Amino acid sequence: MGITPHWSADDMGEEPVRAEQLKSLMARLGIRILQTELLDRALTHASIAAETQEPVSDYEALEFLGDAVLGLAVAHHLLEHKPNSTPGEYSRIRAALVNRRTLAELAQKLDIAPTIRLGKGEEQSGGRHRSALLADCVEALIGAIYLDQGWEAARDFVIHVTHEEFEEALTQDVQLDHKSRLQHYCQAERIPLPKFELVRSDGPDHRKQFEVEVLLKDQPHGRGVGLSKKEAEQNAARVALERVGVYRA
């Protein structure tokens, strides 16, 4: 389904129409911004400035602010819900949420594209559908909420609209294999990557069993057994993660 532009440079003189549009958007998103000029600015692209003699403020500064607020809100939420994670795990989950693809998808879910003010050239070149532009507007919207309503309102909005994405990121992180998790742990702790050493392999070829020991900083941190070296390494890594307090079975 295509997006029908609801606002363009031709509408610059229709302040009542724009005001009603912004009011409708706030009601739909469940947000309150008293300084509606902030919301208007958050959804105004720089391309519109070339098509009017009136001064126009675009979303770029608000996008810069919103990016910082978004990152802090996600980090705060992660700390509250995964208090025993490593810095590496926090960074990985946050990166899954704070990126252009996720934000563009969020913009589509919130359906903010029709309210974005664009110049004719940007409109004709498909700017209303561009992921980067949509992502920028989401961040600018967060920045506007922060300036108008403060930190708690901005944080609550971020957590509310990213709830599904947050749960998905947590699920994907849990599903990350043990060996990769152990490697991420070592990188976060700035220690050498783990070493896996084959301790033994016995049994018939069709049913051979392997035992592997994992070393962190050349010290044994666990052994694992499996029907392949890869399976044994995964099991050894799981034991090591339990011992360093990262993994909770």
PDB file of C-alpha atoms in Angstrom:
ATOM      1  CA  MET A   1       0.000   0.000   0.000  1.00  0.00           C
ATOM      2  CA  GLY A   2       1.495   3.332  -1.034  1.00  0.00           C
ATOM      3  CA  ILE A   3       1.732   6.380   1.186  1.00  0.00           C
ATOM      4  CA  THR A   4      -0.400   9.352   0.219  1.00  0.00           C
ATOM      5  CA  PRO A   5       1.397  12.637   0.917  1.00  0.00           C
ATOM      6  CA  HIS A   6      -0.664  14.754   3.314  1.00  0.00           C
ATOM      7  CA  TRP A   7       1.662  17.747   3.462  1.00  0.00           C
ATOM      8  CA  SER A   8       3.944  19.416   0.968  1.00  0.00           C
ATOM      9  CA  ALA A   9       5.389  22.839   0.150  1.00  0.00           C
ATOM     10  CA  ASP A  10       2.095  23.856  -1.415  1.00  0.00           C
ATOM     11  CA  ASP A  11       0.434  23.649   2.009  1.00  0.00           C
ATOM     12  CA  MET A  12       2.756  26.099   3.746  1.00  0.00           C
ATOM     13  CA  GLY A  13       0.033  28.696   4.115  1.00  0.00           C
ATOM     14  CA  GLU A  14      -2.521  26.346   5.617  1.00  0.00           C
ATOM     15  CA  GLU A  15      -1.592  26.593   9.297  1.00  0.00           C
ATOM     16  CA  PRO A  16      -5.012  25.399  10.575  1.00  0.00           C
ATOM     17  CA  VAL A  17      -4.758  22.276   8.416  1.00  0.00           C
ATOM     18  CA  ARG A  18      -1.268  21.560   9.691  1.00  0.00           C
ATOM     19  CA  ALA A  19      -2.282  22.174  13.304  1.00  0.00           C
ATOM     20  CA  GLU A  20      -5.147  19.711  12.999  1.00  0.00           C
ATOM     21  CA  GLN A  21      -2.880  17.176  11.360  1.00  0.00           C
ATOM     22  CA  LEU A  22      -0.356  17.398  14.194  1.00  0.00           C
ATOM     23  CA  LYS A  23      -3.109  17.230  16.813  1.00  0.00           C
ATOM     24  CA  SER A  24      -4.443  14.072  15.185  1.00  0.00           C
ATOM     25  CA  LEU A  25      -0.965  12.536  15.125  1.00  0.00           C
ATOM     26  CA  MET A  26      -0.425  13.213  18.847  1.00  0.00           C
ATOM     27  CA  ALA A  27      -3.769  11.653  19.692  1.00  0.00           C
ATOM     28  CA  ARG A  28      -2.980   8.563  17.640  1.00  0.00           C
ATOM     29  CA  LEU A  29       0.496   8.134  19.151  1.00  0.00           C
ATOM     30  CA  GLY A  30      -0.676   8.905  22.671  1.00  0.00           C
ATOM     31  CA  ILE A  31       1.800  11.750  23.160  1.00  0.00           C
ATOM     32  CA  ARG A  32       1.459  15.325  24.374  1.00  0.00           C
ATOM     33  CA  ILE A  33       3.609  18.135  23.008  1.00  0.00           C
ATOM     34  CA  LEU A  34       2.513  21.579  24.157  1.00  0.00           C
ATOM     35  CA  GLN A  35       4.937  23.401  21.872  1.00  0.00           C
ATOM     36  CA  THR A  36       3.435  22.144  18.612  1.00  0.00           C
ATOM     37  CA  GLU A  37       6.111  24.030  16.679  1.00  0.00           C
ATOM     38  CA  LEU A  38       8.569  21.420  17.991  1.00  0.00           C
ATOM     39  CA  LEU A  39       6.468  18.613  16.566  1.00  0.00           C
ATOM     40  CA  ASP A  40       6.111  20.483  13.287  1.00  0.00           C
ATOM     41  CA  ARG A  41       9.870  20.980  13.157  1.00  0.00           C
ATOM     42  CA  ALA A  42      10.532  17.302  13.935  1.00  0.00           C
ATOM     43  CA  LEU A  43       8.560  16.387  10.822  1.00  0.00           C
ATOM     44  CA  THR A  44       9.959  19.037   8.470  1.00  0.00           C
ATOM     45  CA  HIS A  45      12.682  18.164   5.961  1.00  0.00           C
ATOM     46  CA  ALA A  46      15.315  20.721   4.949  1.00  0.00           C
ATOM     47  CA  SER A  47      14.248  20.478   1.299  1.00  0.00           C
ATOM     48  CA  ILE A  48      11.200  22.612   1.975  1.00  0.00           C
ATOM     49  CA  ALA A  49      13.313  25.684   2.772  1.00  0.00           C
ATOM     50  CA  ALA A  50      14.192  26.191  -0.898  1.00  0.00           C
ATOM     51  CA  GLU A  51      10.530  26.545  -1.822  1.00  0.00           C
ATOM     52  CA  THR A  52       9.460  29.330   0.518  1.00  0.00           C
ATOM     53  CA  GLN A  53      10.713  32.773   1.436  1.00  0.00           C
ATOM     54  CA  GLU A  54       9.640  32.284   5.049  1.00  0.00           C
ATOM     55  CA  PRO A  55      12.193  30.984   7.575  1.00  0.00           C
ATOM     56  CA  VAL A  56      11.749  27.257   8.131  1.00  0.00           C
ATOM     57  CA  SER A  57      13.352  25.118  10.829  1.00  0.00           C
ATOM     58  CA  ASP A  58      13.988  21.494   9.845  1.00  0.00           C
ATOM     59  CA  TYR A  59      14.419  18.368  11.955  1.00  0.00           C
ATOM     60  CA  GLU A  60      18.216  18.005  11.847  1.00  0.00           C
ATOM     61  CA  ALA A  61      19.021  19.485  15.278  1.00  0.00           C
ATOM     62  CA  LEU A  62      16.140  17.603  16.915  1.00  0.00           C
ATOM     63  CA  GLU A  63      17.291  14.401  15.240  1.00  0.00           C
ATOM     64  CA  PHE A  64      20.744  14.870  16.769  1.00  0.00           C
ATOM     65  CA  LEU A  65      19.209  15.303  20.219  1.00  0.00           C
ATOM     66  CA  GLY A  66      16.728  12.470  19.751  1.00  0.00           C
ATOM     67  CA  ASP A  67      19.489  10.060  18.784  1.00  0.00           C
ATOM     68  CA  ALA A  68      21.163  10.658  22.158  1.00  0.00           C
ATOM     69  CA  VAL A  69      17.884  10.375  24.080  1.00  0.00           C
ATOM     70  CA  LEU A  70      16.989   7.160  22.260  1.00  0.00           C
ATOM     71  CA  GLY A  71      20.359   5.568  23.024  1.00  0.00           C
ATOM     72  CA  LEU A  72      20.129   6.517  26.703  1.00  0.00           C
ATOM     73  CA  ALA A  73      16.533   5.299  27.027  1.00  0.00           C
ATOM     74  CA  VAL A  74      17.383   1.911  25.528  1.00  0.00           C
ATOM     75  CA  ALA A  75      20.523   1.604  27.672  1.00  0.00           C
ATOM     76  CA  HIS A  76      18.534   2.486  30.808  1.00  0.00           C
ATOM     77  CA  HIS A  77      15.841  -0.066  29.952  1.00  0.00           C
ATOM     78  CA  LEU A  78      18.451  -2.755  29.304  1.00  0.00           C
ATOM     79  CA  LEU A  79      20.140  -2.124  32.643  1.00  0.00           C
ATOM     80  CA  GLU A  80      16.799  -2.489  34.428  1.00  0.00           C
ATOM     81  CA  HIS A  81      15.777  -5.694  32.626  1.00  0.00           C
ATOM     82  CA  LYS A  82      19.154  -7.433  32.229  1.00  0.00           C
ATOM     83  CA  PRO A  83      21.173  -6.243  35.250  1.00  0.00           C
ATOM     84  CA  ASN A  84      23.750  -9.045  35.055  1.00  0.00           C
ATOM     85  CA  SER A  85      24.725  -8.650  31.409  1.00  0.00           C
ATOM     86  CA  THR A  86      28.160  -7.639  30.166  1.00  0.00           C
ATOM     87  CA  PRO A  87      28.928  -4.347  28.376  1.00  0.00           C
ATOM     88  CA  GLY A  88      29.341  -6.349  25.194  1.00  0.00           C
ATOM     89  CA  GLU A  89      25.861  -7.825  25.517  1.00  0.00           C
ATOM     90  CA  TYR A  90      24.359  -4.415  26.253  1.00  0.00           C
ATOM     91  CA  SER A  91      26.057  -2.916  23.206  1.00  0.00           C
ATOM     92  CA  ARG A  92      24.934  -5.747  20.958  1.00  0.00           C
ATOM     93  CA  ILE A  93      21.280  -5.531  21.989  1.00  0.00           C
ATOM     94  CA  ARG A  94      21.254  -1.728  21.821  1.00  0.00           C
ATOM     95  CA  ALA A  95      22.735  -1.857  18.318  1.00  0.00           C
ATOM     96  CA  ALA A  96      19.870  -4.122  17.256  1.00  0.00           C
ATOM     97  CA  LEU A  97      17.412  -1.433  18.341  1.00  0.00           C
ATOM     98  CA  VAL A  98      19.207   1.811  17.555  1.00  0.00           C
ATOM     99  CA  ASN A  99      19.849   1.535  13.820  1.00  0.00           C
ATOM    100  CA  ARG A 100      18.326   3.008  10.679  1.00  0.00           C
ATOM    101  CA  ARG A 101      16.572  -0.159   9.570  1.00  0.00           C
ATOM    102  CA  THR A 102      14.779  -0.673  12.886  1.00  0.00           C
ATOM    103  CA  LEU A 103      13.886   3.024  13.166  1.00  0.00           C
ATOM    104  CA  ALA A 104      12.563   3.138   9.601  1.00  0.00           C
ATOM    105  CA  GLU A 105      10.383   0.108  10.311  1.00  0.00           C
ATOM    106  CA  LEU A 106       9.204   1.839  13.478  1.00  0.00           C
ATOM    107  CA  ALA A 107       8.301   4.952  11.466  1.00  0.00           C
ATOM    108  CA  GLN A 108       6.198   2.792   9.165  1.00  0.00           C
ATOM    109  CA  LYS A 109       4.485   1.144  12.125  1.00  0.00           C
ATOM    110  CA  LEU A 110       3.710   4.550  13.630  1.00  0.00           C
ATOM    111  CA  ASP A 111       2.651   5.808  10.179  1.00  0.00           C
ATOM    112  CA  ILE A 112       4.353   9.185  10.524  1.00  0.00           C
ATOM    113  CA  ALA A 113       5.323   9.483   6.853  1.00  0.00           C
ATOM    114  CA  PRO A 114       2.122  11.263   5.741  1.00  0.00           C
ATOM    115  CA  THR A 115       2.808  14.095   8.200  1.00  0.00           C
ATOM    116  CA  ILE A 116       6.361  14.830   7.023  1.00  0.00           C
ATOM    117  CA  ARG A 117       6.765  18.158   5.205  1.00  0.00           C
ATOM    118  CA  LEU A 118       8.885  17.800   2.073  1.00  0.00           C
ATOM    119  CA  GLY A 119       9.966  20.016  -0.776  1.00  0.00           C
ATOM    120  CA  LYS A 120       8.613  19.135  -4.216  1.00  0.00           C
ATOM    121  CA  GLY A 121      11.934  17.774  -5.427  1.00  0.00           C
ATOM    122  CA  GLU A 122      12.376  15.513  -2.409  1.00  0.00           C
ATOM    123  CA  GLU A 123       8.786  14.345  -2.720  1.00  0.00           C
ATOM    124  CA  GLN A 124       9.164  13.505  -6.394  1.00  0.00           C
ATOM    125  CA  SER A 125      12.392  11.599  -5.767  1.00  0.00           C
ATOM    126  CA  GLY A 126      10.660   9.325  -3.263  1.00  0.00           C
ATOM    127  CA  GLY A 127      11.956  10.943  -0.110  1.00  0.00           C
ATOM    128  CA  ARG A 128       8.822  10.030   1.837  1.00  0.00           C
ATOM    129  CA  HIS A 129       9.756   6.370   1.424  1.00  0.00           C
ATOM    130  CA  ARG A 130      13.486   6.667   2.182  1.00  0.00           C
ATOM    131  CA  SER A 131      14.574   4.699   5.238  1.00  0.00           C
ATOM    132  CA  ALA A 132      17.162   7.275   6.319  1.00  0.00           C
ATOM    133  CA  LEU A 133      14.639  10.125   6.255  1.00  0.00           C
ATOM    134  CA  LEU A 134      12.022   8.109   8.139  1.00  0.00           C
ATOM    135  CA  ALA A 135      14.562   7.051  10.762  1.00  0.00           C
ATOM    136  CA  ASP A 136      15.697  10.661  11.207  1.00  0.00           C
ATOM    137  CA  CYS A 137      12.133  11.804  11.798  1.00  0.00           C
ATOM    138  CA  VAL A 138      11.584   9.178  14.502  1.00  0.00           C
ATOM    139  CA  GLU A 139      14.674  10.441  16.324  1.00  0.00           C
ATOM    140  CA  ALA A 140      13.589  14.048  15.830  1.00  0.00           C
ATOM    141  CA  LEU A 141      10.167  13.194  17.260  1.00  0.00           C
ATOM    142  CA  ILE A 142      11.864  11.744  20.346  1.00  0.00           C
ATOM    143  CA  GLY A 143      13.942  14.911  20.620  1.00  0.00           C
ATOM    144  CA  ALA A 144      10.807  17.049  20.453  1.00  0.00           C
ATOM    145  CA  ILE A 145       9.125  15.055  23.210  1.00  0.00           C
ATOM    146  CA  TYR A 146      12.245  15.395  25.355  1.00  0.00           C
ATOM    147  CA  LEU A 147      12.441  19.175  24.955  1.00  0.00           C
ATOM    148  CA  ASP A 148       8.747  19.679  25.598  1.00  0.00           C
ATOM    149  CA  GLN A 149       7.942  17.066  28.240  1.00  0.00           C
ATOM    150  CA  GLY A 150      11.287  16.037  29.701  1.00  0.00           C
ATOM    151  CA  TRP A 151      13.264  12.839  30.172  1.00  0.00           C
ATOM    152  CA  GLU A 152      10.600  10.579  31.684  1.00  0.00           C
ATOM    153  CA  ALA A 153       8.064  11.262  28.947  1.00  0.00           C
ATOM    154  CA  ALA A 154      10.677  10.707  26.236  1.00  0.00           C
ATOM    155  CA  ARG A 155      11.890   7.492  27.866  1.00  0.00           C
ATOM    156  CA  ASP A 156       8.340   6.180  28.298  1.00  0.00           C
ATOM    157  CA  PHE A 157       7.582   6.893  24.637  1.00  0.00           C
ATOM    158  CA  VAL A 158      10.731   5.071  23.492  1.00  0.00           C
ATOM    159  CA  ILE A 159       9.999   2.017  25.638  1.00  0.00           C
ATOM    160  CA  HIS A 160       6.358   1.943  24.570  1.00  0.00           C
ATOM    161  CA  VAL A 161       6.937   2.131  20.816  1.00  0.00           C
ATOM    162  CA  THR A 162       9.958  -0.197  20.791  1.00  0.00           C
ATOM    163  CA  HIS A 163       8.449  -2.882  23.040  1.00  0.00           C
ATOM    164  CA  GLU A 164       8.136  -5.520  20.306  1.00  0.00           C
ATOM    165  CA  GLU A 165      11.570  -4.761  18.883  1.00  0.00           C
ATOM    166  CA  PHE A 166      13.081  -4.893  22.384  1.00  0.00           C
ATOM    167  CA  GLU A 167      11.625  -8.347  23.092  1.00  0.00           C
ATOM    168  CA  GLU A 168      12.786  -9.599  19.691  1.00  0.00           C
ATOM    169  CA  ALA A 169      16.319  -8.324  20.321  1.00  0.00           C
ATOM    170  CA  LEU A 170      16.415 -10.073  23.700  1.00  0.00           C
ATOM    171  CA  THR A 171      15.199 -13.321  22.155  1.00  0.00           C
ATOM    172  CA  GLN A 172      17.778 -13.200  19.384  1.00  0.00           C
ATOM    173  CA  ASP A 173      20.526 -12.489  21.899  1.00  0.00           C
ATOM    174  CA  VAL A 174      19.558 -15.494  24.027  1.00  0.00           C
ATOM    175  CA  GLN A 175      19.625 -17.667  20.925  1.00  0.00           C
ATOM    176  CA  LEU A 176      23.203 -16.623  20.128  1.00  0.00           C
ATOM    177  CA  ASP A 177      25.405 -19.716  20.385  1.00  0.00           C
ATOM    178  CA  HIS A 178      27.486 -20.198  23.527  1.00  0.00           C
ATOM    179  CA  LYS A 179      30.841 -19.986  21.756  1.00  0.00           C
ATOM    180  CA  SER A 180      29.964 -16.621  20.197  1.00  0.00           C
ATOM    181  CA  ARG A 181      28.696 -15.343  23.529  1.00  0.00           C
ATOM    182  CA  LEU A 182      31.968 -16.341  25.175  1.00  0.00           C
ATOM    183  CA  GLN A 183      33.948 -14.566  22.454  1.00  0.00           C
ATOM    184  CA  HIS A 184      31.847 -11.413  22.932  1.00  0.00           C
ATOM    185  CA  TYR A 185      32.477 -11.650  26.671  1.00  0.00           C
ATOM    186  CA  CYS A 186      36.237 -11.771  26.113  1.00  0.00           C
ATOM    187  CA  GLN A 187      36.115  -8.791  23.771  1.00  0.00           C
ATOM    188  CA  ALA A 188      34.068  -6.792  26.263  1.00  0.00           C
ATOM    189  CA  GLU A 189      36.494  -7.666  29.078  1.00  0.00           C
ATOM    190  CA  ARG A 190      39.478  -6.916  26.829  1.00  0.00           C
ATOM    191  CA  ILE A 191      41.051 -10.323  27.354  1.00  0.00           C
ATOM    192  CA  PRO A 192      42.353 -12.759  24.700  1.00  0.00           C
ATOM    193  CA  LEU A 193      39.767 -14.830  22.862  1.00  0.00           C
ATOM    194  CA  PRO A 194      39.066 -18.268  24.366  1.00  0.00           C
ATOM    195  CA  LYS A 195      41.151 -21.270  23.357  1.00  0.00           C
ATOM    196  CA  PHE A 196      39.534 -24.661  22.819  1.00  0.00           C
ATOM    197  CA  GLU A 197      41.718 -27.740  23.254  1.00  0.00           C
ATOM    198  CA  LEU A 198      40.739 -31.315  22.453  1.00  0.00           C
ATOM    199  CA  VAL A 199      41.192 -33.415  25.586  1.00  0.00           C
ATOM    200  CA  ARG A 200      40.133 -36.780  24.183  1.00  0.00           C
ATOM    201  CA  SER A 201      38.176 -38.514  21.457  1.00  0.00           C
ATOM    202  CA  ASP A 202      37.131 -42.151  21.713  1.00  0.00           C
ATOM    203  CA  GLY A 203      34.559 -44.637  20.527  1.00  0.00           C
ATOM    204  CA  PRO A 204      33.756 -46.104  17.108  1.00  0.00           C
ATOM    205  CA  ASP A 205      33.891 -43.815  14.096  1.00  0.00           C
ATOM    206  CA  HIS A 206      30.119 -43.746  13.730  1.00  0.00           C
ATOM    207  CA  ARG A 207      29.671 -42.855  17.396  1.00  0.00           C
ATOM    208  CA  LYS A 208      32.869 -41.047  18.387  1.00  0.00           C
ATOM    209  CA  GLN A 209      32.718 -38.847  21.460  1.00  0.00           C
ATOM    210  CA  PHE A 210      34.809 -35.705  21.920  1.00  0.00           C
ATOM    211  CA  GLU A 211      35.779 -33.832  25.048  1.00  0.00           C
ATOM    212  CA  VAL A 212      37.044 -30.260  24.783  1.00  0.00           C
ATOM    213  CA  GLU A 213      38.442 -27.903  27.400  1.00  0.00           C
ATOM    214  CA  VAL A 214      38.145 -24.123  27.110  1.00  0.00           C
ATOM    215  CA  LEU A 215      40.857 -21.789  28.381  1.00  0.00           C
ATOM    216  CA  LEU A 216      40.490 -18.131  29.305  1.00  0.00           C
ATOM    217  CA  LYS A 217      43.795 -16.321  29.755  1.00  0.00           C
ATOM    218  CA  ASP A 218      45.383 -19.796  29.527  1.00  0.00           C
ATOM    219  CA  GLN A 219      43.410 -20.993  32.559  1.00  0.00           C
ATOM    220  CA  PRO A 220      40.890 -23.893  32.343  1.00  0.00           C
ATOM    221  CA  HIS A 221      37.300 -22.669  32.612  1.00  0.00           C
ATOM    222  CA  GLY A 222      35.280 -25.731  31.730  1.00  0.00           C
ATOM    223  CA  ARG A 223      34.950 -28.908  29.710  1.00  0.00           C
ATOM    224  CA  GLY A 224      32.298 -30.071  27.305  1.00  0.00           C
ATOM    225  CA  VAL A 225      31.437 -33.389  25.696  1.00  0.00           C
ATOM    226  CA  GLY A 226      29.751 -33.963  22.343  1.00  0.00           C
ATOM    227  CA  LEU A 227      29.424 -36.196  19.315  1.00  0.00           C
ATOM    228  CA  SER A 228      31.462 -33.653  17.333  1.00  0.00           C
ATOM    229  CA  LYS A 229      34.209 -31.215  18.204  1.00  0.00           C
ATOM    230  CA  LYS A 230      31.831 -28.342  17.473  1.00  0.00           C
ATOM    231  CA  GLU A 231      29.217 -29.670  19.887  1.00  0.00           C
ATOM    232  CA  ALA A 232      31.864 -30.268  22.555  1.00  0.00           C
ATOM    233  CA  GLU A 233      33.182 -26.710  22.133  1.00  0.00           C
ATOM    234  CA  GLN A 234      29.661 -25.298  22.499  1.00  0.00           C
ATOM    235  CA  ASN A 235      29.122 -27.265  25.706  1.00  0.00           C
ATOM    236  CA  ALA A 236      32.512 -26.211  27.073  1.00  0.00           C
ATOM    237  CA  ALA A 237      31.722 -22.575  26.287  1.00  0.00           C
ATOM    238  CA  ARG A 238      28.393 -22.875  28.122  1.00  0.00           C
ATOM    239  CA  VAL A 239      30.193 -24.138  31.242  1.00  0.00           C
ATOM    240  CA  ALA A 240      32.685 -21.256  31.004  1.00  0.00           C
ATOM    241  CA  LEU A 241      29.882 -18.707  30.677  1.00  0.00           C
ATOM    242  CA  GLU A 242      28.238 -20.123  33.792  1.00  0.00           C
ATOM    243  CA  ARG A 243      31.523 -19.896  35.710  1.00  0.00           C
ATOM    244  CA  VAL A 244      32.179 -16.266  34.817  1.00  0.00           C
ATOM    245  CA  GLY A 245      28.601 -15.369  35.697  1.00  0.00           C
ATOM    246  CA  VAL A 246      27.394 -14.347  32.242  1.00  0.00           C
ATOM    247  CA  TYR A 247      25.161 -17.253  31.292  1.00  0.00           C
ATOM    248  CA  ARG A 248      22.131 -18.270  33.300  1.00  0.00           C
ATOM    249  CA  ALA A 249      20.811 -21.693  32.322  1.00  0.00           C
TER     250      ALA A 249
END
